[in-house]
Tab-separated table of N, CA, C and O in Angstrom:
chain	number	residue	atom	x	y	z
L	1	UNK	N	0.840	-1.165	0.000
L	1	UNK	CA	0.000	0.000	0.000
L	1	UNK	C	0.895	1.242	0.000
L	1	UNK	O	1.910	1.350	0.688
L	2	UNK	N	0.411	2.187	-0.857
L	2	UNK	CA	1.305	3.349	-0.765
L	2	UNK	C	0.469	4.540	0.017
L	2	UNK	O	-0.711	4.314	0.289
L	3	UNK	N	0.982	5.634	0.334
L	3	UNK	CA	0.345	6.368	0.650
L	3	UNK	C	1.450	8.490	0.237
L	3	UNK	O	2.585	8.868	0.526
L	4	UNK	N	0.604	8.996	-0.292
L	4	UNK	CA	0.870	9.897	-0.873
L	4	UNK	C	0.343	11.026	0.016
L	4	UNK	O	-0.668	10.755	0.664
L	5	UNK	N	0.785	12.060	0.128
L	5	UNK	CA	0.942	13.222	1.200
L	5	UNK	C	0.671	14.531	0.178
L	5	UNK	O	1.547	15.006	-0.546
L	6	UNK	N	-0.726	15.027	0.261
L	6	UNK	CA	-1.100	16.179	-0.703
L	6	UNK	C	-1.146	17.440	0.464
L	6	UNK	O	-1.772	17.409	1.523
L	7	UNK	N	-0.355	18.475	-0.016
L	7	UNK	CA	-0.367	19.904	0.370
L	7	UNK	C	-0.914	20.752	0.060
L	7	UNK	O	-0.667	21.206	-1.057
L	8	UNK	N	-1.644	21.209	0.663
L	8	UNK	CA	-2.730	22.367	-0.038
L	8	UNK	C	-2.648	23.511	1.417
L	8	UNK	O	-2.478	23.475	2.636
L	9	UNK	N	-2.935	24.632	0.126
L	9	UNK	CA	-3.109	26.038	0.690
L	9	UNK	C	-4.198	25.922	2.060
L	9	UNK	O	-5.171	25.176	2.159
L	10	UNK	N	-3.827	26.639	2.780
L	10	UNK	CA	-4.663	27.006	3.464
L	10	UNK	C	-4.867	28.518	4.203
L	10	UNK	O	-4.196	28.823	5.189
L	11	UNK	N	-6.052	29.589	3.503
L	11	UNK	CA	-6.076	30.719	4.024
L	11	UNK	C	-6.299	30.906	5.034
L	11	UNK	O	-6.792	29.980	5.678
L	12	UNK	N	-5.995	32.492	5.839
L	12	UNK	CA	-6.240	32.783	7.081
L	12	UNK	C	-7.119	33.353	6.744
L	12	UNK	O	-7.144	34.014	5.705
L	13	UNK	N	-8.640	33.155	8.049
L	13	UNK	CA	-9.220	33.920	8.019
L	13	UNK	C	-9.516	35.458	8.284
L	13	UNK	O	-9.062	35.852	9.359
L	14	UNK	N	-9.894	35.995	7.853
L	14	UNK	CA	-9.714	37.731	8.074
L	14	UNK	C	-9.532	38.282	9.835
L	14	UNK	O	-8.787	39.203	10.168
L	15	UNK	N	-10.333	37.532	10.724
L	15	UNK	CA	-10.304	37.563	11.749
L	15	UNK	C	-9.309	37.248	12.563
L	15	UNK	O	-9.288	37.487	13.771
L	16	UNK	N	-8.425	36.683	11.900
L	16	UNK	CA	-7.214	36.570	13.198
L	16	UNK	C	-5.920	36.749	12.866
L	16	UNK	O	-5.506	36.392	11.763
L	17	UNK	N	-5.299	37.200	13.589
L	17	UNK	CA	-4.125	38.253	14.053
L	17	UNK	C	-3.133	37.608	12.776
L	17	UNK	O	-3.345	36.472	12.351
L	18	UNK	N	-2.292	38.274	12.355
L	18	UNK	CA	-1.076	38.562	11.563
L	18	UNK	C	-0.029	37.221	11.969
L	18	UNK	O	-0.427	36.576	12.939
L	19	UNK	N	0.823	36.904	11.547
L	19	UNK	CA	1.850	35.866	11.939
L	19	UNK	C	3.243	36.253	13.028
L	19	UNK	O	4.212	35.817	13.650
L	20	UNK	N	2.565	37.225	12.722
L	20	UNK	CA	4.154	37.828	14.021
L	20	UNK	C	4.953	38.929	13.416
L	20	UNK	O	5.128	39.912	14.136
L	21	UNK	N	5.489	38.939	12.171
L	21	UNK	CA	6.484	39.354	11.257
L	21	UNK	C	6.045	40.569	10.338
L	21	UNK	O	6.776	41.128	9.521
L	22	UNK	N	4.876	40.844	10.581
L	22	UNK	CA	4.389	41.928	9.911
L	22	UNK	C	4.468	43.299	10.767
L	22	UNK	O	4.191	44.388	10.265
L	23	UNK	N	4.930	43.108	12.297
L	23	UNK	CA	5.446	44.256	12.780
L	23	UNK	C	3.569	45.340	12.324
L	23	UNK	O	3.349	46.333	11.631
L	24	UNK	N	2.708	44.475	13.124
L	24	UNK	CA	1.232	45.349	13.198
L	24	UNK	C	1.082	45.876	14.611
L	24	UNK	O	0.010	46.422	14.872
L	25	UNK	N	2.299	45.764	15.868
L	25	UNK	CA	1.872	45.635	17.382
L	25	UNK	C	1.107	45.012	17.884
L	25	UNK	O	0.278	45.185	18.777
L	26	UNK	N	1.382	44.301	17.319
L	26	UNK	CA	-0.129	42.692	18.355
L	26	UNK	C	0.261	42.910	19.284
L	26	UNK	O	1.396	43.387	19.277
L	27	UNK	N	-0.384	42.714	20.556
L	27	UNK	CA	0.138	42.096	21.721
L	27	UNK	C	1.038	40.804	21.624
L	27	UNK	O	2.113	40.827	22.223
L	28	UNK	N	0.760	39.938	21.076
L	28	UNK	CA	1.243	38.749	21.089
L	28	UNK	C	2.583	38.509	20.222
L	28	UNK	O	3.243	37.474	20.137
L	29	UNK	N	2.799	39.763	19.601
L	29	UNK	CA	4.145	40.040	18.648
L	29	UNK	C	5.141	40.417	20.109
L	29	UNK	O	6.066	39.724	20.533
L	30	UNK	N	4.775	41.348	20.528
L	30	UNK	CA	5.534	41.834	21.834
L	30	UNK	C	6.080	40.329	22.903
L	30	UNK	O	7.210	40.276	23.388
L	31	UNK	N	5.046	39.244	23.098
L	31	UNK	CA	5.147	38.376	23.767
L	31	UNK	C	6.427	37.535	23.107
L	31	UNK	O	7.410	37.062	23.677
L	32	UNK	N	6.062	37.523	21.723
L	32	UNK	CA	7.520	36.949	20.996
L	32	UNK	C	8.790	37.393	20.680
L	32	UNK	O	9.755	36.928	20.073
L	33	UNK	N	8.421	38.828	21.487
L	33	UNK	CA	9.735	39.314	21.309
L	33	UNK	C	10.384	39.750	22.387
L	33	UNK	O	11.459	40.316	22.188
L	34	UNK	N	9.957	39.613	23.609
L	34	UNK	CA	10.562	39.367	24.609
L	34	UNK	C	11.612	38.641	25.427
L	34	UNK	O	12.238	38.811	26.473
L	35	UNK	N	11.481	37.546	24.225
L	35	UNK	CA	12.816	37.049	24.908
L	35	UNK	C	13.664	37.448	24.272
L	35	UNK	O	14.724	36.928	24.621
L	36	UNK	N	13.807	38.325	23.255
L	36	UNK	CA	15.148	38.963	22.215
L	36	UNK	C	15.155	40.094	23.324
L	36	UNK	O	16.195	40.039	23.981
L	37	UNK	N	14.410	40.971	23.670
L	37	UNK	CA	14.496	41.847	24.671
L	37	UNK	C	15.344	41.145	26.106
L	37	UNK	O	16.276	41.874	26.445
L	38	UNK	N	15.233	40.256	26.729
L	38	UNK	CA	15.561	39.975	27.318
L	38	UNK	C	17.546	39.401	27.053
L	38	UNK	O	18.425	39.531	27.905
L	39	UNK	N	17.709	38.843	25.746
L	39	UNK	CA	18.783	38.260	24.962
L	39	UNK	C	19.930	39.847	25.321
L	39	UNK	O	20.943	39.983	26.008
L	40	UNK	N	18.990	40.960	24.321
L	40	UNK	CA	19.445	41.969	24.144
L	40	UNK	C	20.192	42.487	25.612
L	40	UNK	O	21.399	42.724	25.672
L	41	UNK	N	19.507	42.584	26.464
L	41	UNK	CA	19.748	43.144	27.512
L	41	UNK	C	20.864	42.508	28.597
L	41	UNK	O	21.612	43.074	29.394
L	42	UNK	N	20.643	41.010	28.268
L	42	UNK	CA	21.834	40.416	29.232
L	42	UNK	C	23.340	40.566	28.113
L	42	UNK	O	24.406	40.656	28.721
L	43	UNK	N	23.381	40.581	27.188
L	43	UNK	CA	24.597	40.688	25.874
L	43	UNK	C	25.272	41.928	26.137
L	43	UNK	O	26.478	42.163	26.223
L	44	UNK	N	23.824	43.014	26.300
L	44	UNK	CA	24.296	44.788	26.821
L	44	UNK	C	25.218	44.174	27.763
L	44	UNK	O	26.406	44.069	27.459
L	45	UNK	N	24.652	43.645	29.192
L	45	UNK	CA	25.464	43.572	30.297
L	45	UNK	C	26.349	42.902	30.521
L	45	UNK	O	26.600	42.972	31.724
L	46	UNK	N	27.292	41.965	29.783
L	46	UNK	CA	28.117	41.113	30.160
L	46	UNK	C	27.984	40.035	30.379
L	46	UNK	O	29.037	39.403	30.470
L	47	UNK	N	26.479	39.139	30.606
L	47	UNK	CA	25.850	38.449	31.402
L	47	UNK	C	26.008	37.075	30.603
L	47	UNK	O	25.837	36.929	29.393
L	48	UNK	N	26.345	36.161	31.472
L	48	UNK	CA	26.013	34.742	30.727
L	48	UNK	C	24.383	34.033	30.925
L	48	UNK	O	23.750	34.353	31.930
L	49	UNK	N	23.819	33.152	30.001
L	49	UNK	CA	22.925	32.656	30.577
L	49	UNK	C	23.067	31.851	31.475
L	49	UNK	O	21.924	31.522	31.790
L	50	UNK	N	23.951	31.197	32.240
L	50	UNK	CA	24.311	30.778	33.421
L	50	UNK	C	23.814	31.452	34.766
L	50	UNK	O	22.867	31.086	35.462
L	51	UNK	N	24.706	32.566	34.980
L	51	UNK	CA	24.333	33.706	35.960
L	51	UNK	C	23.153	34.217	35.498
L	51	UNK	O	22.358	33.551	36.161
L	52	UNK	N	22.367	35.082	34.684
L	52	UNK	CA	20.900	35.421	34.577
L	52	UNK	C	19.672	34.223	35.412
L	52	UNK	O	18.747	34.411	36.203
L	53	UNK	N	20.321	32.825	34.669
L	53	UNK	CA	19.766	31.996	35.140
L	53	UNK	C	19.007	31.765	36.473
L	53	UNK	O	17.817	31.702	36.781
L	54	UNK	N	20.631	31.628	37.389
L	54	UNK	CA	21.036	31.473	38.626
L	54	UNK	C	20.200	32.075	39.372
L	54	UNK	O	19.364	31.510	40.076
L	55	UNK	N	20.422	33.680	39.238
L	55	UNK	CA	19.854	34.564	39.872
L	55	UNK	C	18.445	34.562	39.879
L	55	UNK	O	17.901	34.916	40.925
L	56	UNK	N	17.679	34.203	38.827
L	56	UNK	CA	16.542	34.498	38.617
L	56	UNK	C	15.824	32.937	38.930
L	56	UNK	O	14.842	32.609	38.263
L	57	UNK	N	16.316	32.118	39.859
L	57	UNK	CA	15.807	30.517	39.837
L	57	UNK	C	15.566	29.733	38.832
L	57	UNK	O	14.764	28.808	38.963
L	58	UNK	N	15.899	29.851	38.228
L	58	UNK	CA	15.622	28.864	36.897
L	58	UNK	C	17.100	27.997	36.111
L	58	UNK	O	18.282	27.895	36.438
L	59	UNK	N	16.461	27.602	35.209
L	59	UNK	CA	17.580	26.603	34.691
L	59	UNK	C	18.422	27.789	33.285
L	59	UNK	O	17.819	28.819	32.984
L	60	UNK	N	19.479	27.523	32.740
L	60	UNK	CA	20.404	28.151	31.815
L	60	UNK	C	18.988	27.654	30.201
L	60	UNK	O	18.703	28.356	29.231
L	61	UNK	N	18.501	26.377	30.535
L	61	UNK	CA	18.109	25.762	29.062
L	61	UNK	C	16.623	26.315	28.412
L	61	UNK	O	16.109	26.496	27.308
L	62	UNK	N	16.151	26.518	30.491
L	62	UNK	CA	14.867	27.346	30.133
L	62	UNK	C	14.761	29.298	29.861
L	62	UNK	O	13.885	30.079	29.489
L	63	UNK	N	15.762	29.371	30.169
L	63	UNK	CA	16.723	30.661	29.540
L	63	UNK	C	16.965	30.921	28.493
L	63	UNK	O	16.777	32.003	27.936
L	64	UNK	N	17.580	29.628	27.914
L	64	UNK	CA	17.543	29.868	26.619
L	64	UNK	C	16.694	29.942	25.533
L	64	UNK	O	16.820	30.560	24.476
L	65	UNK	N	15.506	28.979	26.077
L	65	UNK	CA	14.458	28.832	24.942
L	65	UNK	C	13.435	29.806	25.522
L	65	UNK	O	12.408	29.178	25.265
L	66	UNK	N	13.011	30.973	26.160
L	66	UNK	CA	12.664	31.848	26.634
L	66	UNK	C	13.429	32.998	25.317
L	66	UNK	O	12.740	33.367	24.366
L	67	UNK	N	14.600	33.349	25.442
L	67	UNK	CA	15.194	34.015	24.793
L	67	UNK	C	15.055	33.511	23.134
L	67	UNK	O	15.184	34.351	22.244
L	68	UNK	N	14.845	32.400	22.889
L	68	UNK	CA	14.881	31.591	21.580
L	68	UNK	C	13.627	31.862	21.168
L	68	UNK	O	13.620	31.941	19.940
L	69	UNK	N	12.577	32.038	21.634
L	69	UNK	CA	11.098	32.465	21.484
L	69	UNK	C	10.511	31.172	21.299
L	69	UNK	O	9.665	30.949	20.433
L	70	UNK	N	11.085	30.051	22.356
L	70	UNK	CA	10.497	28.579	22.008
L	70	UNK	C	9.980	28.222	23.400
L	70	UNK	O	9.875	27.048	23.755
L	71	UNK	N	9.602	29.440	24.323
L	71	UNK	CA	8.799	29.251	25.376
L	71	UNK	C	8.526	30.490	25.950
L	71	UNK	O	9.382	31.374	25.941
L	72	UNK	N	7.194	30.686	26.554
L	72	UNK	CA	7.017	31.738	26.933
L	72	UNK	C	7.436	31.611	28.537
L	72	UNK	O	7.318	30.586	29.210
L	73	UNK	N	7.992	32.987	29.028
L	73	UNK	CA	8.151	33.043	30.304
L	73	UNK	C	6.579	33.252	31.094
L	73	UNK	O	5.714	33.966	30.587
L	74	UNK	N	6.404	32.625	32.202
L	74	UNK	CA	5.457	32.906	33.558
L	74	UNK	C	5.866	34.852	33.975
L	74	UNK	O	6.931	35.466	34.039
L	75	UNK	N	4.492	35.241	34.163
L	75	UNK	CA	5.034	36.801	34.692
L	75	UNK	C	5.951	36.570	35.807
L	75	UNK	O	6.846	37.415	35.839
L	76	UNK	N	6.030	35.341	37.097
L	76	UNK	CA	6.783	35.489	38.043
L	76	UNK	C	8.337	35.301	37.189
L	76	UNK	O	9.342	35.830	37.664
L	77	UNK	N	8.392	34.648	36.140
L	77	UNK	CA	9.798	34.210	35.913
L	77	UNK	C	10.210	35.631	35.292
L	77	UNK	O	11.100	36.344	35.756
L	78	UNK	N	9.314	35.971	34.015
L	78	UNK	CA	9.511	37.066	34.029
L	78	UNK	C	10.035	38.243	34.229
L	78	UNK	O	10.593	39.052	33.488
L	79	UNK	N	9.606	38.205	36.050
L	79	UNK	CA	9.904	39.445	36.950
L	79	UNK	C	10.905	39.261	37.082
L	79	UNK	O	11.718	40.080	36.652
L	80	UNK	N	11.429	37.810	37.901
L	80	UNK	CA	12.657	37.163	38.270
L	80	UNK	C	14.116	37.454	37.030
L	80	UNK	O	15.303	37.723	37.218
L	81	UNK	N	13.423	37.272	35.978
L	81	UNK	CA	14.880	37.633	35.189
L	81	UNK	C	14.895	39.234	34.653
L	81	UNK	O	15.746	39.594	33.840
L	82	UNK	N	13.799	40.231	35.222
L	82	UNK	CA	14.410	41.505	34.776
L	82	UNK	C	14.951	41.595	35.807
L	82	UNK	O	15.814	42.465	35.683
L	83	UNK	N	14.953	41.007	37.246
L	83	UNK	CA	15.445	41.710	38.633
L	83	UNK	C	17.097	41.043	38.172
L	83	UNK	O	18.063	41.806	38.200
L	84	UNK	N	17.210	40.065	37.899
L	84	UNK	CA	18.611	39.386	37.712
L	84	UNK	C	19.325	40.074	36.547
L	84	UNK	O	20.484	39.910	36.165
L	85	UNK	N	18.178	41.046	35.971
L	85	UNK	CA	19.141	41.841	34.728
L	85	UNK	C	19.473	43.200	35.134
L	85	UNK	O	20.268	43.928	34.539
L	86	UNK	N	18.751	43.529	36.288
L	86	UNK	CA	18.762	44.709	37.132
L	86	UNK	C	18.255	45.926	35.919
L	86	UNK	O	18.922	46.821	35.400
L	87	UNK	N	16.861	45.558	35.734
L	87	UNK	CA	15.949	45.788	34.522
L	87	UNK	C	14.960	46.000	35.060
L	87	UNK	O	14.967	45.432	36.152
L	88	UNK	N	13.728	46.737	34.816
L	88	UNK	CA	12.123	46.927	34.822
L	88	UNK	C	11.772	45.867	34.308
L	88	UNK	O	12.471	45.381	33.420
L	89	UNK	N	10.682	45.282	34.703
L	89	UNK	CA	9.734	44.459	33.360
L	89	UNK	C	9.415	45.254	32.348
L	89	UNK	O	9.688	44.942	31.189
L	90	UNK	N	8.661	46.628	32.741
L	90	UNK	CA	8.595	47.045	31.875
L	90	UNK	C	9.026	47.527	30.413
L	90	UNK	O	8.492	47.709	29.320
L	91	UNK	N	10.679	47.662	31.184
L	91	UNK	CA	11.055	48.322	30.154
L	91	UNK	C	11.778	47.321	28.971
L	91	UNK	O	12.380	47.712	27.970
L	92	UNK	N	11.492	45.672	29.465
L	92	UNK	CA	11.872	44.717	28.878
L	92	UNK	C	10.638	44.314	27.652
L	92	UNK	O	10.741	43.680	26.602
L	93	UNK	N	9.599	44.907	28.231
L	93	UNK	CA	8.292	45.153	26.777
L	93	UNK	C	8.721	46.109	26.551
L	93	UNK	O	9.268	45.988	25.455
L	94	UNK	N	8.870	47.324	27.005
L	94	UNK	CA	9.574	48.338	25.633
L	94	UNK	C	10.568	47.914	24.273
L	94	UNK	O	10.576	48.084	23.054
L	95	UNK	N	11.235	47.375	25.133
L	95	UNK	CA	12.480	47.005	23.902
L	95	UNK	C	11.600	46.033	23.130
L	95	UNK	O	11.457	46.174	21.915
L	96	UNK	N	10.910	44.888	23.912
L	96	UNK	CA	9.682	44.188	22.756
L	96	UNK	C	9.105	44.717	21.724
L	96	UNK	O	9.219	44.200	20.613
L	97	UNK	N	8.338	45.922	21.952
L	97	UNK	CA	7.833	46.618	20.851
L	97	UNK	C	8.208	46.913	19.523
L	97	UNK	O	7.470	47.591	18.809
């Protein structure tokens, strides 16, 4: 038996949000870009993901894929790694934007 694998288009409907990359300010564009905000900011400082880590309770791997945009941070972790960047949250969605 064979079996053959057909690809077909599939449109978005008008109703929902952009893919990320169109730079429209979704909220949820900001959410994906937070961990480059976060990347950005420990690179500014010298910082390894080791120590950011450390400081902020968490592991170096969930650090990384936080920063990789292959997990979203918890607001507590969040908080935890602007305090370990000696950062606002806030101003870690600014640079998101």
């Amino acid at each position: 038996m064979t079996y053959v694998a057909v690809l077909t288009e599939v449109s978005r409907p008008n109703h929902l949000p952009n893919s990320g990359n169109e730079g429209d300010g979704h909220p949820q564009n900001r959410v994906m870009n937070i961990g480059a905000a976060i990347r950005k900011v420990r690179l500014e400082k010298g910082l390894t993901l080791e120590a950011v880590a450390l400081d902020a309770e968490t592991y170096a791997g969930n650090l990384s894929k936080v920063e990789r945009a292959q997990q979203l941070p918890s607001l507590d972790l969040l908080h935890k790694l602007s305090e370990a960047l000696g950062t606002k949250t806030s101003a870690l969605y600014a640079l998101a934007e």
